[in-house]
XYZ file of C-alpha atoms in Angstrom:
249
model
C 184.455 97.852 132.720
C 186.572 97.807 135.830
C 185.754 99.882 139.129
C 188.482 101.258 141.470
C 188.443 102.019 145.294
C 191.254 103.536 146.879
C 191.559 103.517 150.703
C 188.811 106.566 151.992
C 190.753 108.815 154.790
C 187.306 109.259 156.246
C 187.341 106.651 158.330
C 189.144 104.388 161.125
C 191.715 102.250 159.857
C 191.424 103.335 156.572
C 194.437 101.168 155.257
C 192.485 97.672 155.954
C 189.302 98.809 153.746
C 190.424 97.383 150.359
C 191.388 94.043 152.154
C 188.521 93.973 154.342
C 185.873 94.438 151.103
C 187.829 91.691 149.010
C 188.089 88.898 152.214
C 184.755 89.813 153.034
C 183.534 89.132 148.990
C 185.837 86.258 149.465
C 183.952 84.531 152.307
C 180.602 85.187 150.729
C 181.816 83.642 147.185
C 183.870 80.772 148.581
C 182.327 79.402 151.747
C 178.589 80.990 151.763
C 178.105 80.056 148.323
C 177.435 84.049 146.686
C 177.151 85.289 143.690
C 179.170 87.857 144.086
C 180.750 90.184 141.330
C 184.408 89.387 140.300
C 186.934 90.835 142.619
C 190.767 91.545 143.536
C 193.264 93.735 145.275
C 195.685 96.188 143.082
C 198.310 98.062 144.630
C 200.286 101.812 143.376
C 203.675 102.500 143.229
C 203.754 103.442 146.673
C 202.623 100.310 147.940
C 199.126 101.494 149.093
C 196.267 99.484 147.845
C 192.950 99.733 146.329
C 190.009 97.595 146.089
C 189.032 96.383 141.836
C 185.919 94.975 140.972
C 184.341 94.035 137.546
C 181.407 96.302 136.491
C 178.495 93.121 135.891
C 176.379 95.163 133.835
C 178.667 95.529 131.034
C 178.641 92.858 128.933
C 181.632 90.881 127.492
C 181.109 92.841 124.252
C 180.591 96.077 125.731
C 177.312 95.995 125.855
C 174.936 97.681 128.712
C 172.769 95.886 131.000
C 169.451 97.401 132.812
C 170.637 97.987 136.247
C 168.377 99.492 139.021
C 169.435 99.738 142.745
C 167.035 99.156 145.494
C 166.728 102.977 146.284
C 165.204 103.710 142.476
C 162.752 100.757 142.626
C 161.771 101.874 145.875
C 161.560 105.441 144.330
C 163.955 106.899 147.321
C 166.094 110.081 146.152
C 167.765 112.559 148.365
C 165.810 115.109 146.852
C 162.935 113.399 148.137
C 164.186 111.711 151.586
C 167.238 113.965 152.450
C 170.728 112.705 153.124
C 169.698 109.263 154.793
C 167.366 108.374 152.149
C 168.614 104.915 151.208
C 168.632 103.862 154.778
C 164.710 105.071 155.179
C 163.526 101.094 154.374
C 163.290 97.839 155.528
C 164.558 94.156 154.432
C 160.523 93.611 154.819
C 160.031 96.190 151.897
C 162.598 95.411 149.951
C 161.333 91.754 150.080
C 157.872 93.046 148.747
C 159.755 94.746 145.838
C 161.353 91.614 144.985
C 158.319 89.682 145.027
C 157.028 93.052 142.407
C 159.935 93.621 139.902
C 161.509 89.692 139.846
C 159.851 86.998 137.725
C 160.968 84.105 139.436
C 160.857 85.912 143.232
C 160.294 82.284 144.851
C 164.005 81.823 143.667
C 165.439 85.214 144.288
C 163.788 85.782 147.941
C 166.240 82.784 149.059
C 169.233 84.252 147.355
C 168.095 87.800 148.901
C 167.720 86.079 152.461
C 171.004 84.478 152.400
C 172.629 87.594 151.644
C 170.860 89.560 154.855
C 172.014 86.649 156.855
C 175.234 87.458 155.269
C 175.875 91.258 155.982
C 174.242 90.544 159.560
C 176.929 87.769 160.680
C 179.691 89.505 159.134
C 178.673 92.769 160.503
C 178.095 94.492 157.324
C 176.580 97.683 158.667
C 176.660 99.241 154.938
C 173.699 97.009 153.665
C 171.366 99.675 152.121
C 168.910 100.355 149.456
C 171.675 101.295 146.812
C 173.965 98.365 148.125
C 171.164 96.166 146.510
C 169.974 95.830 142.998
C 168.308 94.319 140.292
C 169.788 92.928 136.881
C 168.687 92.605 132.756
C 169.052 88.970 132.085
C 169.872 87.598 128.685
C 166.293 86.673 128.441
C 165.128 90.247 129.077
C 163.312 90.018 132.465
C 165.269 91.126 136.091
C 166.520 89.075 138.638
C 168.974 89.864 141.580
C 172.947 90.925 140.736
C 175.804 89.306 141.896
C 176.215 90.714 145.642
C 178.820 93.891 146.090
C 179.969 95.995 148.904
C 180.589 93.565 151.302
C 182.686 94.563 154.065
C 182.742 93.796 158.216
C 182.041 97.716 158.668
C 182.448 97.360 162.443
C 186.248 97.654 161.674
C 186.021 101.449 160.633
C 182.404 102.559 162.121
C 180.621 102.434 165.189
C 176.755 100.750 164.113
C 173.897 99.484 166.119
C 171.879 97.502 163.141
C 172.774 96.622 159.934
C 172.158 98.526 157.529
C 168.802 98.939 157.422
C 165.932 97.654 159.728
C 167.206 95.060 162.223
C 167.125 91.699 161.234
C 165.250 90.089 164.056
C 162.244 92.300 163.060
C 162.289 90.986 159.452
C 162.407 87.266 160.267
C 159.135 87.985 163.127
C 156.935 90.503 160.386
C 157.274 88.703 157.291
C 155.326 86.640 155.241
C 157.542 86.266 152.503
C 160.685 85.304 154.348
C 158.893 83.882 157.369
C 156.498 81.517 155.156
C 159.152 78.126 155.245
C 158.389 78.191 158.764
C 161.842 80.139 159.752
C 161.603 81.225 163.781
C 163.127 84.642 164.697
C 166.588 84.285 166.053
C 167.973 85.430 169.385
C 171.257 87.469 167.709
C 173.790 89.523 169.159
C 176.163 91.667 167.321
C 180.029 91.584 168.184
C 182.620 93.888 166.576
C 184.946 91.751 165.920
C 183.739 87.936 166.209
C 182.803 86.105 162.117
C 181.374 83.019 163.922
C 178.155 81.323 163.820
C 177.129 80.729 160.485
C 175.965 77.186 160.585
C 174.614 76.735 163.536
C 172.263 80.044 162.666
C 171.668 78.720 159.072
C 170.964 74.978 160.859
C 168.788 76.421 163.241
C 166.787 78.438 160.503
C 165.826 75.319 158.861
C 164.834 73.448 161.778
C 162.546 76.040 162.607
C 164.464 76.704 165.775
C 165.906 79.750 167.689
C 169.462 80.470 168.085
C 171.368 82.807 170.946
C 175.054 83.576 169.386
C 176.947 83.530 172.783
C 179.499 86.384 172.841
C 182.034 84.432 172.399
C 180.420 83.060 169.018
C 182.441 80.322 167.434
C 182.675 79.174 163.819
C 181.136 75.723 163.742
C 182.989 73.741 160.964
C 181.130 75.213 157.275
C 180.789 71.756 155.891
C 180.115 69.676 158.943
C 178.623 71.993 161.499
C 181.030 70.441 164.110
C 182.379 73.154 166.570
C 185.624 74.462 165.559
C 187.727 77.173 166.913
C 187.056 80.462 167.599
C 187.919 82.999 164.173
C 188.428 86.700 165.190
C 188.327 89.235 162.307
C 191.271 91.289 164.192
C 192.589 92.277 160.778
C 191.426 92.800 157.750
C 194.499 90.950 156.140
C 193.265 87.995 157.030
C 193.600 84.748 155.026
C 190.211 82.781 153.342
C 192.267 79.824 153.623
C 191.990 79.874 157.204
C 188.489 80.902 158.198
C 188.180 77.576 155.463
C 189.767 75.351 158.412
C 188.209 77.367 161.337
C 191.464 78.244 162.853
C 192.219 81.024 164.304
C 193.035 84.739 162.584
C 195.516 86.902 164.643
């Protein structure tokens, strides 16, 4: 019922990964309001540790769930789209596929928006088709899963986009997401900066644009009063404080 993730050698600083992926689940769960599935840190004898998180399609009496990633409802294999296959889509698409497989998509699209807003201010550059899914409700029809495989990816890999097509192009083609009356934003992407969220999220709903300066700062969560600047400089670092906007050596 229980997935494991020890630290991947693969990439740079390979020892923050498990931290980075539970702070980052943290931040969505606590402060952005996420459903996000149940998470923690677990560490071996030797001190090294490894990322946990509960399986949400197993029930609490064992039972199984439907599951499908985006990739399947899209109908994207590596047989069929070689080795970059769940990367070959769009947030536009996956929108439309929302709006196909999910009963109540008027609800979902909102969840599913939040969450691209999400991976794009916390520079989630991992935010593909099988990152994505849908779930068996007790009622029997599909809606979205609790989010998973959230990490600032900028810490181990070198990306241009996240994830999938860039952000600014979904909010200026869509209908679906685009219909409230939402502008395109003015974004830039900074390795190593969290900051932003409300004023992007207030300026969304006022139908405005915003620029994130490069030197982006976290305007208070609650308040959206300017607060001071939070730097993601390790992967260690504490909820509590990105919580009171101070600042994360």
């Amino acid at each position: 019922t229980h997935l494991l993730k020890p630290i991947s050698s693969r990439l740079a600083r390979a020892s923050d990964m498990p931290a980075n992926e539970h702070v980052t689940m943290q931040i969505a769960a606590q402060l952005f309001g996420i459903s996000t599935a149940p998470n923690g840190l677990c560490f071996f004898q030797t001190g090294e540790p490894a990322y946990i998180t509960r399986r949400f399609d197993i029930t609490q009496k064992g039972g199984k769930l439907r599951k499908e990633d985006f990739a399947s409802l899209a109908g994207k294999t590596s047989a069929q789209g070689g080795s970059n296959f769940k990367y070959d889509y769009s947030y536009l698409e996956m929108g439309e596929l929302i709006q196909r497989y999910v009963p109540a998509w008027k609800i979902e699209m909102e969840r599913f928006f939040r969450l691209v807003l999400f991976n794009y201010l916390f520079s989630n550059g991992d935010a593909h088709l099988k990152n994505f899914s849908v779930l068996e409700t007790p009622q029997g029809d599909m809606t979205l899963s609790p989010a998973y495989d959230l990490l600032n990816t900028s810490l181990h890999l070198v990306v241009g986009q996240v994830g999938l097509e860039p952000l600014e192009n979904v909010l200026g083609q869509s209908a679906l997401l685009g219909g409230a009356g939402h502008a395109p934003c003015l974004l830039e992407t900074h390795d190593s900066v969290l900051g932003g969220g409300v004023a992007l999220l207030g300026g969304l709903l006022e139908g405005g644009q915003v620029q994130m300066e490069p030197e982006a700062r976290v305007a208070g969560l609650a308040g959206g009063h300017c607060a001071r600047q939070v730097v993601f400089r390790s992967a260690r670092a504490i909820v509590a404080g990105i919580r009171g906007c101070v600042d994360i050596l």
